mmCIF file of C-alpha atoms in Angstrom:
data_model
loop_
_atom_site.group_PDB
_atom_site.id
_atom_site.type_symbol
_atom_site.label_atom_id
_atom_site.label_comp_id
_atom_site.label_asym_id
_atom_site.label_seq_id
_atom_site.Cartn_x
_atom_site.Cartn_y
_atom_site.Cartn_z
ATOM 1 C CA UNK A 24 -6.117 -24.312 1.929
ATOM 2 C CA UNK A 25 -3.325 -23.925 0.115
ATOM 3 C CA UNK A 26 0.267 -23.008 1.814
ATOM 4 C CA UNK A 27 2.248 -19.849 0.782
ATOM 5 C CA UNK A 28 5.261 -18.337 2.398
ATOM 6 C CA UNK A 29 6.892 -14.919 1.696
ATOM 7 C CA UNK A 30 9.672 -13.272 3.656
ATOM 8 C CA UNK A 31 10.168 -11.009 6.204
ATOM 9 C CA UNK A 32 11.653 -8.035 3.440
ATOM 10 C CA UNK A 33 8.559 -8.809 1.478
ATOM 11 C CA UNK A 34 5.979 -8.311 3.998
ATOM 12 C CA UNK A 35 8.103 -5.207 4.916
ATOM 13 C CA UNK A 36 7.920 -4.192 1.313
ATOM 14 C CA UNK A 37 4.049 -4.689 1.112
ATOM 15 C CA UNK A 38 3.268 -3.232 4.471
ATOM 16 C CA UNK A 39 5.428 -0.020 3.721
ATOM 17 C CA UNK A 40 3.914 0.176 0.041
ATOM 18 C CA UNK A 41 0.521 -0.795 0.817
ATOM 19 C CA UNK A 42 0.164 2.043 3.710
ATOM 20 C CA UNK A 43 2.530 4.935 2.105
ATOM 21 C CA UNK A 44 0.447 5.093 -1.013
ATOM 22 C CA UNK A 45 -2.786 6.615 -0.342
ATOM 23 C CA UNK A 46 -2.083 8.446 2.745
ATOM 24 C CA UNK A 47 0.748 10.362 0.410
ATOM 25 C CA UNK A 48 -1.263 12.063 -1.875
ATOM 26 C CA UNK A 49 -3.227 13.967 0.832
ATOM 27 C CA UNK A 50 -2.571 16.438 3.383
ATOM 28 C CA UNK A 51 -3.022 14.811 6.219
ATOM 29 C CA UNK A 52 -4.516 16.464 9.345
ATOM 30 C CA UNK A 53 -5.403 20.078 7.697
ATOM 31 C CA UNK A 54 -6.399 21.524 11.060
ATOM 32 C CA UNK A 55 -3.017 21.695 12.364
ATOM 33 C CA UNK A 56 -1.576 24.035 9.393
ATOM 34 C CA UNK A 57 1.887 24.395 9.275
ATOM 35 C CA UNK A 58 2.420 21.924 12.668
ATOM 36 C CA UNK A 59 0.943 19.278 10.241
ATOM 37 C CA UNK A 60 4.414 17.428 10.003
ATOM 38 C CA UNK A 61 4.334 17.303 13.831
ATOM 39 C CA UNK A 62 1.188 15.659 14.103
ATOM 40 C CA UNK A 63 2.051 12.738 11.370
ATOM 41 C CA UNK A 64 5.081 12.178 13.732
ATOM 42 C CA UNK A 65 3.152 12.386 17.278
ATOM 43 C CA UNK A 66 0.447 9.954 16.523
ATOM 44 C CA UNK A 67 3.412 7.227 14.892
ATOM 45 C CA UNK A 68 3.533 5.077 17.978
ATOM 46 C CA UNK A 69 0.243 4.627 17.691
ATOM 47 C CA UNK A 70 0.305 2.504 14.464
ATOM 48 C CA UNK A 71 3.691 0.541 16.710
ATOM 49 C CA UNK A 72 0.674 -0.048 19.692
ATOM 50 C CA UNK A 73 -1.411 -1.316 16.655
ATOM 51 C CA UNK A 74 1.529 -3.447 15.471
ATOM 52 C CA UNK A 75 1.956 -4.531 19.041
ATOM 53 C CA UNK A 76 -1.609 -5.900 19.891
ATOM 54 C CA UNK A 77 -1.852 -7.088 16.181
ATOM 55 C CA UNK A 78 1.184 -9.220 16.043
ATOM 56 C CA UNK A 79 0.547 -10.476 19.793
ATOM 57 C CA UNK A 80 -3.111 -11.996 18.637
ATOM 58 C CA UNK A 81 -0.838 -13.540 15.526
ATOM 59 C CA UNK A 82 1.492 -15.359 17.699
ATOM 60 C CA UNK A 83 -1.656 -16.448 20.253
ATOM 61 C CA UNK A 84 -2.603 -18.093 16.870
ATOM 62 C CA UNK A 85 0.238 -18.646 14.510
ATOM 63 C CA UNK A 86 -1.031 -20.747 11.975
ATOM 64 C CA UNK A 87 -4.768 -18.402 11.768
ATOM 65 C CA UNK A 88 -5.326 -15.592 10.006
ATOM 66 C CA UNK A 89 -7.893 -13.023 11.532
ATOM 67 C CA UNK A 90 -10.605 -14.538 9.495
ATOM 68 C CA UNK A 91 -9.972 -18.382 10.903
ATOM 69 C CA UNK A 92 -8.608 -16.689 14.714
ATOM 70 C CA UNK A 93 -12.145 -14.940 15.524
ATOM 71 C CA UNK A 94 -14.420 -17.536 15.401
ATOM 72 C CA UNK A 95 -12.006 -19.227 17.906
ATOM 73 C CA UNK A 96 -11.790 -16.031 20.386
ATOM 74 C CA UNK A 97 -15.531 -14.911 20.139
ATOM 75 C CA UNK A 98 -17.443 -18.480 19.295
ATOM 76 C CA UNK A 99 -19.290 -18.758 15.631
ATOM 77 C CA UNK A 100 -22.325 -17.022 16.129
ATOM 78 C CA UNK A 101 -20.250 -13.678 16.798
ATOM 79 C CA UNK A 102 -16.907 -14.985 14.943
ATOM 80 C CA UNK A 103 -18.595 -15.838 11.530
ATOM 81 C CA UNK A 104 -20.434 -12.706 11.113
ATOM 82 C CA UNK A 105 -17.135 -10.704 11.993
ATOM 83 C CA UNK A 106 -15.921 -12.438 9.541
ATOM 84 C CA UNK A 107 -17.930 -11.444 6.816
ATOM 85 C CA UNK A 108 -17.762 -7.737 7.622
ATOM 86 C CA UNK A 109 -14.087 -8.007 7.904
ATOM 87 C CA UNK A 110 -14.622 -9.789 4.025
ATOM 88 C CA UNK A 111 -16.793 -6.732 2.979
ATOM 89 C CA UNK A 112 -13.884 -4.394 4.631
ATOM 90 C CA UNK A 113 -11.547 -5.351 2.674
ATOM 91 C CA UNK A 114 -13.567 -5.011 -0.366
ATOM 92 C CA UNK A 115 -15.052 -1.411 0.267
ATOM 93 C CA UNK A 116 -11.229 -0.178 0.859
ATOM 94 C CA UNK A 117 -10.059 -2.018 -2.555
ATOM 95 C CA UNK A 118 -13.253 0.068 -4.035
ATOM 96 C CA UNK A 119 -12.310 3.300 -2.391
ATOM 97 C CA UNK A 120 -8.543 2.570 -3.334
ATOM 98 C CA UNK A 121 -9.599 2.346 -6.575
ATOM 99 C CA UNK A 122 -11.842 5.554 -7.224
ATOM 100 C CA UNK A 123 -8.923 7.427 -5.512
ATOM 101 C CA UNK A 124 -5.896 6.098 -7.868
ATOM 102 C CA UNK A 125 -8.684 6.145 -11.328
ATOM 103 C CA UNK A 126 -9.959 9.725 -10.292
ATOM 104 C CA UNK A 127 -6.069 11.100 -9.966
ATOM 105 C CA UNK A 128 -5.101 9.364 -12.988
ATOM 106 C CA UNK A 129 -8.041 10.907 -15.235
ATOM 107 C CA UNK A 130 -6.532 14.252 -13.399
ATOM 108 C CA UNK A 131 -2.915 13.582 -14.211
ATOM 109 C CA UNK A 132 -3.560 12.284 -17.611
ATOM 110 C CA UNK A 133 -6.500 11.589 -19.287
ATOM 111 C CA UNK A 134 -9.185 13.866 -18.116
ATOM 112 C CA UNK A 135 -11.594 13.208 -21.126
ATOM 113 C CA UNK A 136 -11.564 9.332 -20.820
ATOM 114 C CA UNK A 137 -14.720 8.272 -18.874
ATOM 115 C CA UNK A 138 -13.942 6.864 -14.755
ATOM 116 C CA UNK A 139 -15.576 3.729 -15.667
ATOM 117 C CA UNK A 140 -13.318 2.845 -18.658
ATOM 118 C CA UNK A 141 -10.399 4.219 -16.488
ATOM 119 C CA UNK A 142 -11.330 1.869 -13.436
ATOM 120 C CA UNK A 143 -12.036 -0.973 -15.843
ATOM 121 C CA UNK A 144 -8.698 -1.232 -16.881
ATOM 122 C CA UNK A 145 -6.858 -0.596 -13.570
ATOM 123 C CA UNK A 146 -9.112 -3.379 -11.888
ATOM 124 C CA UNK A 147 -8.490 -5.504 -14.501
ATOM 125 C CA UNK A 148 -4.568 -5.162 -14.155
ATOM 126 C CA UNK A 149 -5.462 -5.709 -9.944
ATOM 127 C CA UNK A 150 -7.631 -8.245 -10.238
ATOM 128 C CA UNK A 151 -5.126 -10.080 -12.392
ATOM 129 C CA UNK A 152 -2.658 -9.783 -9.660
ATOM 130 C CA UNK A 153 -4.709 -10.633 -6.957
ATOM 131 C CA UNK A 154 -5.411 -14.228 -9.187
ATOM 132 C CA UNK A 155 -1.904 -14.362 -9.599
ATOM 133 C CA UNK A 156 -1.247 -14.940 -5.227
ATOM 134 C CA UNK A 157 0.140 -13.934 -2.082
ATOM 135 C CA UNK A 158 3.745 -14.964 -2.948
ATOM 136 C CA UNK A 159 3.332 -12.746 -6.447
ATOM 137 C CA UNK A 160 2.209 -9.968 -4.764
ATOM 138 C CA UNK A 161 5.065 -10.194 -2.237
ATOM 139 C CA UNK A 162 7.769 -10.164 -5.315
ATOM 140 C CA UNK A 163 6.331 -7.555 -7.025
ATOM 141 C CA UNK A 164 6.677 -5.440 -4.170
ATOM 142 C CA UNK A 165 9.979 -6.700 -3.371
ATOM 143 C CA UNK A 166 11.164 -5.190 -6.463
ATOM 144 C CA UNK A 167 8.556 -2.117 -6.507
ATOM 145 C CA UNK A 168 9.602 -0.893 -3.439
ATOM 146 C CA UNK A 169 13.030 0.221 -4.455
ATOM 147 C CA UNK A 170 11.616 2.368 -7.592
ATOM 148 C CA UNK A 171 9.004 3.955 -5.312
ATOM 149 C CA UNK A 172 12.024 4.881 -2.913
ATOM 150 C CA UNK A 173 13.649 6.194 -5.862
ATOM 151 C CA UNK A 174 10.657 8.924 -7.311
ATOM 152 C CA UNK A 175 10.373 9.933 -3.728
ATOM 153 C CA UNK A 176 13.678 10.652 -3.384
ATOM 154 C CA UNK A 177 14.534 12.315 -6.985
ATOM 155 C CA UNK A 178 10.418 14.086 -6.518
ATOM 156 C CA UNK A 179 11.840 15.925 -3.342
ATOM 157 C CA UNK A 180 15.469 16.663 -5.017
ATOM 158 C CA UNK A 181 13.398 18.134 -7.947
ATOM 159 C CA UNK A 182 11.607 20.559 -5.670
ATOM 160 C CA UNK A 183 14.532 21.688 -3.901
ATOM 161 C CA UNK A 184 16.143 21.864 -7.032
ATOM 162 C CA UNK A 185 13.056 24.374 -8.783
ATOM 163 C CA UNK A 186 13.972 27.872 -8.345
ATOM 164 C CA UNK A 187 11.976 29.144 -5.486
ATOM 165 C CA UNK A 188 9.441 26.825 -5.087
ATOM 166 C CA UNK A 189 10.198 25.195 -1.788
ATOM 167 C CA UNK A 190 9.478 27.636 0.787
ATOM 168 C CA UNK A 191 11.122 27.006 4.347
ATOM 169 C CA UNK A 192 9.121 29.811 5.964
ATOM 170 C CA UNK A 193 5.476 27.929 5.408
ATOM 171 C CA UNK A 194 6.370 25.643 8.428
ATOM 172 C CA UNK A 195 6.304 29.017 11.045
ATOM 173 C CA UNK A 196 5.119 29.870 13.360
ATOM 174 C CA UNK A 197 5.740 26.613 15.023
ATOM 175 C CA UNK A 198 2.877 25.672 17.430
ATOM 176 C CA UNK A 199 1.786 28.872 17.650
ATOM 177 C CA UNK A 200 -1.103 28.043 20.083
ATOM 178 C CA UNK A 201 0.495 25.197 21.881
ATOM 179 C CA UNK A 202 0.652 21.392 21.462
ATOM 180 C CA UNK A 203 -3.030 20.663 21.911
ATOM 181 C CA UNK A 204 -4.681 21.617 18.841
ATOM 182 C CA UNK A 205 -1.915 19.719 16.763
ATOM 183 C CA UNK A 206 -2.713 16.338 18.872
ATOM 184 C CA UNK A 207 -6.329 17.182 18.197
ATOM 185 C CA UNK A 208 -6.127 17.537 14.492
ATOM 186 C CA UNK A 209 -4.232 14.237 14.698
ATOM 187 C CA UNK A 210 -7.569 12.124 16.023
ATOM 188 C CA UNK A 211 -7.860 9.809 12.494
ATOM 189 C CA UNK A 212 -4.159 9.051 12.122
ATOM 190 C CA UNK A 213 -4.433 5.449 14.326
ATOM 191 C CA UNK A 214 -7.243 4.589 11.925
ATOM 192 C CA UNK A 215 -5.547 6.034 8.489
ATOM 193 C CA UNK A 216 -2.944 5.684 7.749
ATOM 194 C CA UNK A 217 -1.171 3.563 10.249
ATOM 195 C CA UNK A 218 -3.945 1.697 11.467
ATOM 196 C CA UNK A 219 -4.578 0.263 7.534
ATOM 197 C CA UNK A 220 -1.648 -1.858 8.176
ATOM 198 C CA UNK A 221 -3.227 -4.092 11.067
ATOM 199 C CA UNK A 222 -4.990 -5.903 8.142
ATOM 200 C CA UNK A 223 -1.874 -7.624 7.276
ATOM 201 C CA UNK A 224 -3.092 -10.048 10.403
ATOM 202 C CA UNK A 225 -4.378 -12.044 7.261
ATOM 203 C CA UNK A 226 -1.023 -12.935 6.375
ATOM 204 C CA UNK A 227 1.146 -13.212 9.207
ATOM 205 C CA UNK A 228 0.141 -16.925 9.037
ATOM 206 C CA UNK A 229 2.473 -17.138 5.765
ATOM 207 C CA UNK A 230 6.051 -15.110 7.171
ATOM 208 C CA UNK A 231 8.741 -17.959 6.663
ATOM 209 C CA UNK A 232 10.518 -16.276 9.868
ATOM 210 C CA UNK A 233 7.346 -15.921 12.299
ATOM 211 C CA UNK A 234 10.089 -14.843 14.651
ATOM 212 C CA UNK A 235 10.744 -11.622 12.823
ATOM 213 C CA UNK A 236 7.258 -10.576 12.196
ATOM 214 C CA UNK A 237 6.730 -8.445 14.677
ATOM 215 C CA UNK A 238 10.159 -6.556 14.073
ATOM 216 C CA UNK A 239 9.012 -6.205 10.762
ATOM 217 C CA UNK A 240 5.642 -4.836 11.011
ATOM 218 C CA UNK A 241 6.713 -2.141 13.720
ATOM 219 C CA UNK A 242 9.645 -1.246 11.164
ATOM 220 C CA UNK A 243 7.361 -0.898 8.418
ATOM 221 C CA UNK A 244 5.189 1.639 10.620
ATOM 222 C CA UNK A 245 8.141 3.565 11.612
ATOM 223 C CA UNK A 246 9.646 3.973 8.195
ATOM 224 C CA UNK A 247 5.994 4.787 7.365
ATOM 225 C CA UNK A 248 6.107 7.754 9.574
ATOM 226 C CA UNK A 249 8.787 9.233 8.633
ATOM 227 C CA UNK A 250 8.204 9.095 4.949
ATOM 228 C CA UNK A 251 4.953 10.477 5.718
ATOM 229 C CA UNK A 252 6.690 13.565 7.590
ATOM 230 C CA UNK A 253 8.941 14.094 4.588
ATOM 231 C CA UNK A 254 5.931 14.554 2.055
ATOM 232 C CA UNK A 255 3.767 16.288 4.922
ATOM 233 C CA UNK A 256 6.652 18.939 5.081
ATOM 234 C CA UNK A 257 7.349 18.738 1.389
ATOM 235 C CA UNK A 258 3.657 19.462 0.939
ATOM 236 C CA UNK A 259 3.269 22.490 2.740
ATOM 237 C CA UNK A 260 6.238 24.086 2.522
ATOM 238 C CA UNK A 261 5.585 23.647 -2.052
ATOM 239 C CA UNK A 262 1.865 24.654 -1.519
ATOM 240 C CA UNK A 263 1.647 26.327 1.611
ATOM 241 C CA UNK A 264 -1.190 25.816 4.230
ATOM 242 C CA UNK A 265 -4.028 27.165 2.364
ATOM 243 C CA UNK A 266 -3.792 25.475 -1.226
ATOM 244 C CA UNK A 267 -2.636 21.974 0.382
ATOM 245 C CA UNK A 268 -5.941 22.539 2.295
ATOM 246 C CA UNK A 269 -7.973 23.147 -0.459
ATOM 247 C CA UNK A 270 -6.707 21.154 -3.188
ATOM 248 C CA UNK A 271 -7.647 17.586 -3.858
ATOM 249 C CA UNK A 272 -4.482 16.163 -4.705
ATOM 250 C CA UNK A 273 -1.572 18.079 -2.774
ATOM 251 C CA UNK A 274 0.887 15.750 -3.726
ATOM 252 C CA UNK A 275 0.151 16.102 -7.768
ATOM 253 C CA UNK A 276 -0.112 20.188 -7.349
ATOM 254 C CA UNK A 277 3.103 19.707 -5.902
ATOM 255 C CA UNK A 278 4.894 17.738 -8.658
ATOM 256 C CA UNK A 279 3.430 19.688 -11.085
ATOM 257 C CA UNK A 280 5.404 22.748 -10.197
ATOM 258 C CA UNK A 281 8.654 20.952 -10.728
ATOM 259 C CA UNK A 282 10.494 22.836 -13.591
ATOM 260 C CA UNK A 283 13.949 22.309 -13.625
ATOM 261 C CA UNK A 284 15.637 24.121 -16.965
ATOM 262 C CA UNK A 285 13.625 24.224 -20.153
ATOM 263 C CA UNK A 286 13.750 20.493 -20.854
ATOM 264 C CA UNK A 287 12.418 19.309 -17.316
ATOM 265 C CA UNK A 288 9.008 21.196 -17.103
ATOM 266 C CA UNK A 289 5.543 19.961 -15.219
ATOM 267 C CA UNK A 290 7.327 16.280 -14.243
ATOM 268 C CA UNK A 291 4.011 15.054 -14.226
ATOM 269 C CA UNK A 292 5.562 11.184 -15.037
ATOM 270 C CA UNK A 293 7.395 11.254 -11.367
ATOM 271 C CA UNK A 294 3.777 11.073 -10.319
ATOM 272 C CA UNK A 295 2.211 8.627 -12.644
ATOM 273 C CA UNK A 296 4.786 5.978 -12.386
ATOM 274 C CA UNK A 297 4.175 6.245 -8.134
ATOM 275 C CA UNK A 298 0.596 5.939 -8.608
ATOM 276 C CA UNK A 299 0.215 2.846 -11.196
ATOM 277 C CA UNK A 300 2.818 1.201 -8.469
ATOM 278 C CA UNK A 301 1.361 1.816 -5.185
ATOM 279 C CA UNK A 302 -2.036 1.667 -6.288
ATOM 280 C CA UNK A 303 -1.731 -1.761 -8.087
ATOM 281 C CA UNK A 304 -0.321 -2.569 -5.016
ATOM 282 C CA UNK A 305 -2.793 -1.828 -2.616
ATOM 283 C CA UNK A 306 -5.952 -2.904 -4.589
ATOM 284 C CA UNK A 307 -4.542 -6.076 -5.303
ATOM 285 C CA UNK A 308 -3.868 -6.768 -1.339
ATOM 286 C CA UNK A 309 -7.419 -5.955 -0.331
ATOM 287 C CA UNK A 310 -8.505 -7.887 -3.054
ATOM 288 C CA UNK A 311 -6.736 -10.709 -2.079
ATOM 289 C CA UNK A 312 -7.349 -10.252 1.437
ATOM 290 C CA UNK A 313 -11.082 -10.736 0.548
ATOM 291 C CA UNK A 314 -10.685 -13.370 -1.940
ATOM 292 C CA UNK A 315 -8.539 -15.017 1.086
ATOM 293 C CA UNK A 316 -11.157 -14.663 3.595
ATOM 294 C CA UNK A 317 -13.858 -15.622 1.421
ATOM 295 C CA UNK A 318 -12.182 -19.172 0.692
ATOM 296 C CA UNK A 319 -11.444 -19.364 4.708
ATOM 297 C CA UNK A 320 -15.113 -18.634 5.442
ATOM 298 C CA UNK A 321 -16.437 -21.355 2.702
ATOM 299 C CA UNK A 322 -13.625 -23.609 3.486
ATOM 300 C CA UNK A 323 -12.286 -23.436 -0.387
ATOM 301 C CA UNK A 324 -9.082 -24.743 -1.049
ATOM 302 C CA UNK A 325 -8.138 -22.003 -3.444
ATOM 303 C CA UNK A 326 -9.092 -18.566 -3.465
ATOM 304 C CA UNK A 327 -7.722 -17.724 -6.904
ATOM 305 C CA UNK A 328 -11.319 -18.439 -8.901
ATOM 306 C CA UNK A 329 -13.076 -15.431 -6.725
ATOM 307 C CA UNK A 330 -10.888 -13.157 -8.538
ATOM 308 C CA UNK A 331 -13.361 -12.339 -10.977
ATOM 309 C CA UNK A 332 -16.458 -11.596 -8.936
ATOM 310 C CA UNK A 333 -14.761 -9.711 -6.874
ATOM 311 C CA UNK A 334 -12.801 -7.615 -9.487
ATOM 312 C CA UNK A 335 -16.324 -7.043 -11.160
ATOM 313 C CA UNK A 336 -18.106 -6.279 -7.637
ATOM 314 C CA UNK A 337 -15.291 -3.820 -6.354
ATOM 315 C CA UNK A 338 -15.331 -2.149 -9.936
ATOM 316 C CA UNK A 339 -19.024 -1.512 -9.587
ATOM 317 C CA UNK A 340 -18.404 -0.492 -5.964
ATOM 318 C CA UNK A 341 -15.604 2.289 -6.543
ATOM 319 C CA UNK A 342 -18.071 3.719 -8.807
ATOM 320 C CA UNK A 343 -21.509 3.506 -6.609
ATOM 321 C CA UNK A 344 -19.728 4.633 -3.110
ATOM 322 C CA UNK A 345 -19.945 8.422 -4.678
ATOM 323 C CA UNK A 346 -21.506 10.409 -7.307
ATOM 324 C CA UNK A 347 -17.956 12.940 -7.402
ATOM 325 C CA UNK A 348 -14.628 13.201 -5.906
ATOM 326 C CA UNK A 349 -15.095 15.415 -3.704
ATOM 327 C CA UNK A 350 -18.187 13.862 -1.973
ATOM 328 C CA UNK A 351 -15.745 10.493 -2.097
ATOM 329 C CA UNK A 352 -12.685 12.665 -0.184
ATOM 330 C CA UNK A 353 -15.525 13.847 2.598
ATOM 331 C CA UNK A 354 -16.624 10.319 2.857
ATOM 332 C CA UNK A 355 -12.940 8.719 3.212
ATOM 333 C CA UNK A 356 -11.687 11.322 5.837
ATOM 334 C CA UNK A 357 -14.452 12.384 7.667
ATOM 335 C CA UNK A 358 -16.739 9.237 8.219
ATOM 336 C CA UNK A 359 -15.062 6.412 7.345
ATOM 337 C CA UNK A 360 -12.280 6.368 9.876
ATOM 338 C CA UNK A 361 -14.974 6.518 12.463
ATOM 339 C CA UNK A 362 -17.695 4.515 11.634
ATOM 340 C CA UNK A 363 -15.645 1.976 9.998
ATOM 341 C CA UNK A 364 -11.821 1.722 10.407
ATOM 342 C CA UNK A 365 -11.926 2.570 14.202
ATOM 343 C CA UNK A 366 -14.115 -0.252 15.273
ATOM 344 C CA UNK A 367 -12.706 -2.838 12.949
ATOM 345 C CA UNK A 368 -9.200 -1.788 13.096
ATOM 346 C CA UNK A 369 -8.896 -0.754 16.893
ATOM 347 C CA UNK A 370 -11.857 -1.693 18.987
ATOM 348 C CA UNK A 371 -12.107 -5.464 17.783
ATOM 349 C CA UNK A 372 -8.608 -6.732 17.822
ATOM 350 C CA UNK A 373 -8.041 -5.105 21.151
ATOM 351 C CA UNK A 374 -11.313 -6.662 22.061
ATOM 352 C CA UNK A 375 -10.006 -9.937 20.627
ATOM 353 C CA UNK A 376 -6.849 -10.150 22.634
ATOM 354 C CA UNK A 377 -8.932 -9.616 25.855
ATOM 355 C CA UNK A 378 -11.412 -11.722 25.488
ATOM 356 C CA UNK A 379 -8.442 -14.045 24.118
ATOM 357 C CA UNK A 380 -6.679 -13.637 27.754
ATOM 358 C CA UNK A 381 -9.672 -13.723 29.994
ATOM 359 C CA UNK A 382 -10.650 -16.935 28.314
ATOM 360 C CA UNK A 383 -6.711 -18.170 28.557
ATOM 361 C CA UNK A 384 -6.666 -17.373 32.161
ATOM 362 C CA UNK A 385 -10.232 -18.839 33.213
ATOM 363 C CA UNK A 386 -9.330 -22.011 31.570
ATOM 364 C CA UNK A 387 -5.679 -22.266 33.369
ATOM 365 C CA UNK A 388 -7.976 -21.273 37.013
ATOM 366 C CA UNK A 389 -10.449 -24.162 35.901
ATOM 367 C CA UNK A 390 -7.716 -26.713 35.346
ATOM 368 C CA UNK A 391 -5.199 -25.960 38.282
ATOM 369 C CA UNK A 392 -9.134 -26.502 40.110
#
């Protein structure tokens, strides 16, 4: 297998812009209203735990990745097929990635052009840069990552800036009926968005500074958080509770109210320029991450030839996973995080470590025997 190393600002870049773009354009946790904000905040140190157990199994195993550490925790017959649904994961989330960035971009901008054709060319662009390699991918985001900073930050000065638009009093009453219903409305937030991020295990492995991984990923969560608290509050306090509830894409609603002066009307670009960033960005890591696993599994030297089939099978997939949008939104925040990114990001890397340690410590007993 081929080598690659990329630094500790570029996984920080990729981490940040890899997690930050999807869970943006929603409003996250609906069913705590105007406490929203809070929850995105409360559940953060849950995506640092994630971080935590994550970034211990990496330095149990510092030259695996999760696809090459499992078979060594659990034994091939359960390590091998973990594998391959960890394989198909990462594929299904580059589909869904997909259908979410092609279905806002036929919204923001060419609503008449068919999703196929739409997807087509965005997979084609992702699949490119999945080809092109881990240590691409890392400088593209190294130098993405500042332009992203800078639409958020000139997207929320715009706001402010529109003539009664932002709307201070949408955040009240604050926890009106205590603190429990806004940690209950928070119960997906350790699976999406921070718990997307524990995924990066496949690329630990290729940090130049394994030292500073760990500082890295648990800054890239917290800087995760509070952007997400920014837009949450941005978000409601544009829209208010009711249309951020109800709408499909809060974020774009948002932007499109933006009028500043008779030249600076319905911004729309702010949001187009984010999207064809962060979502090139994130498609092409789960891309790769499969591609990468796949070559790991079949013990390939180079994963860059599976480009193709899997550009061509995730394309099909982000158009077979639902007939519309909305059935795809129900499907990505009601069933998914449970039936799919809780065990796989949460139950079987905790499982991992323990079974890791028990196995550790019984071989330690056997030899001191």
């Amino acid at each position: 297998m081929l080598k690659t190393r990329i630094s500790a600002y570029q996984l920080f870049a990729m981490m940040l812009l890899f997690s930050y773009g999807t869970a943006s354009l929603f409003f996250l946790t609906p069913d705590a209203k105007q406490n929203a904000w809070l929850t995105v905040l409360l559940f953060m140190p849950t995506g640092l735990i994630l971080q935590l157990l994550a970034t211990a199994l990496f330095y149990q195993y510092p030259n695996d990745t999760l696809i090459t550490f499992l078979p060594k925790i659990f034994g091939r017959f359960i390590g091998y097929p973990l594998c391959a649904i960890y394989i198909l994961y990462f594929s299904y989330s580059a589909a869904r990635v997909l259908r979410d960035f092609s279905e806002l971009i036929l919204m923001a901008a060419t609503p008449e052009m068919p999703l196929l054709l739409v997807a087509t060319v965005f997979m084609t662009a992702f699949a490119y840069g999945a080809f092109a390699g881990l240590e691409n991918l890392a400088r593209a985001a190294q130098f993405a990552l500042p332009v992203v900073i800078l639409v958020i930050f000139l997207d929320r000065i715009s706001l402010l800036a529109t003539p009664n638009l932002v709307k201070f009093y949408n955040l009240k009453p604050f926890l009106e009926n205590g603190l429990l219903p806004v940690i209950k409305a928070g119960w997906m937030l350790p699976t999406f968005p921070y718990g997307e991020a524990v995924t990066f295990s496949m690329i630990y492995c290729s940090v130049n500074e394994p030292s500073k991984v760990r500082k890295t990923a648990m800054f890239a969560i917290f800087c995760l958080g509070i952007l997400l608290v920014i837009n949450t509050i941005a978000i409601i306090t544009v829209l208010g509770v009711n249309f951020a509830s109800t709408t499909q894409s809060p974020l774009y609603e948002a932007v499109r109210l933006i009028k500043l002066g008779s030249f600076f009307d319905r911004l729309d670009i702010f949001i187009i320029v984010f999207l064809a960033i962060v979502g090139s960005m994130k498609v092409s890591i789960f891309t790769y991450m499969a591609m990468l696993g796949t070559a790991q599994l079949m013990k390939w030297n180079d994963p860059k030839y599976l480009a193709i089939p899997f550009g061509i099978s995730i394309l099909i997939m982000s158009i077979l996973i639902a007939p519309n949008y909305a059935e795809h939104i129900r499907i990505g925040l009601k069933w998914t995080p449970i039936y799919i990114h809780f065990p796989l990001l949460i139950i079987v890397p905790a499982l991992a470590l323990i079974v890791h340690y028990v196995k550790k410590t019984w071989k330690e007993r056997t030899a001191t025997c």
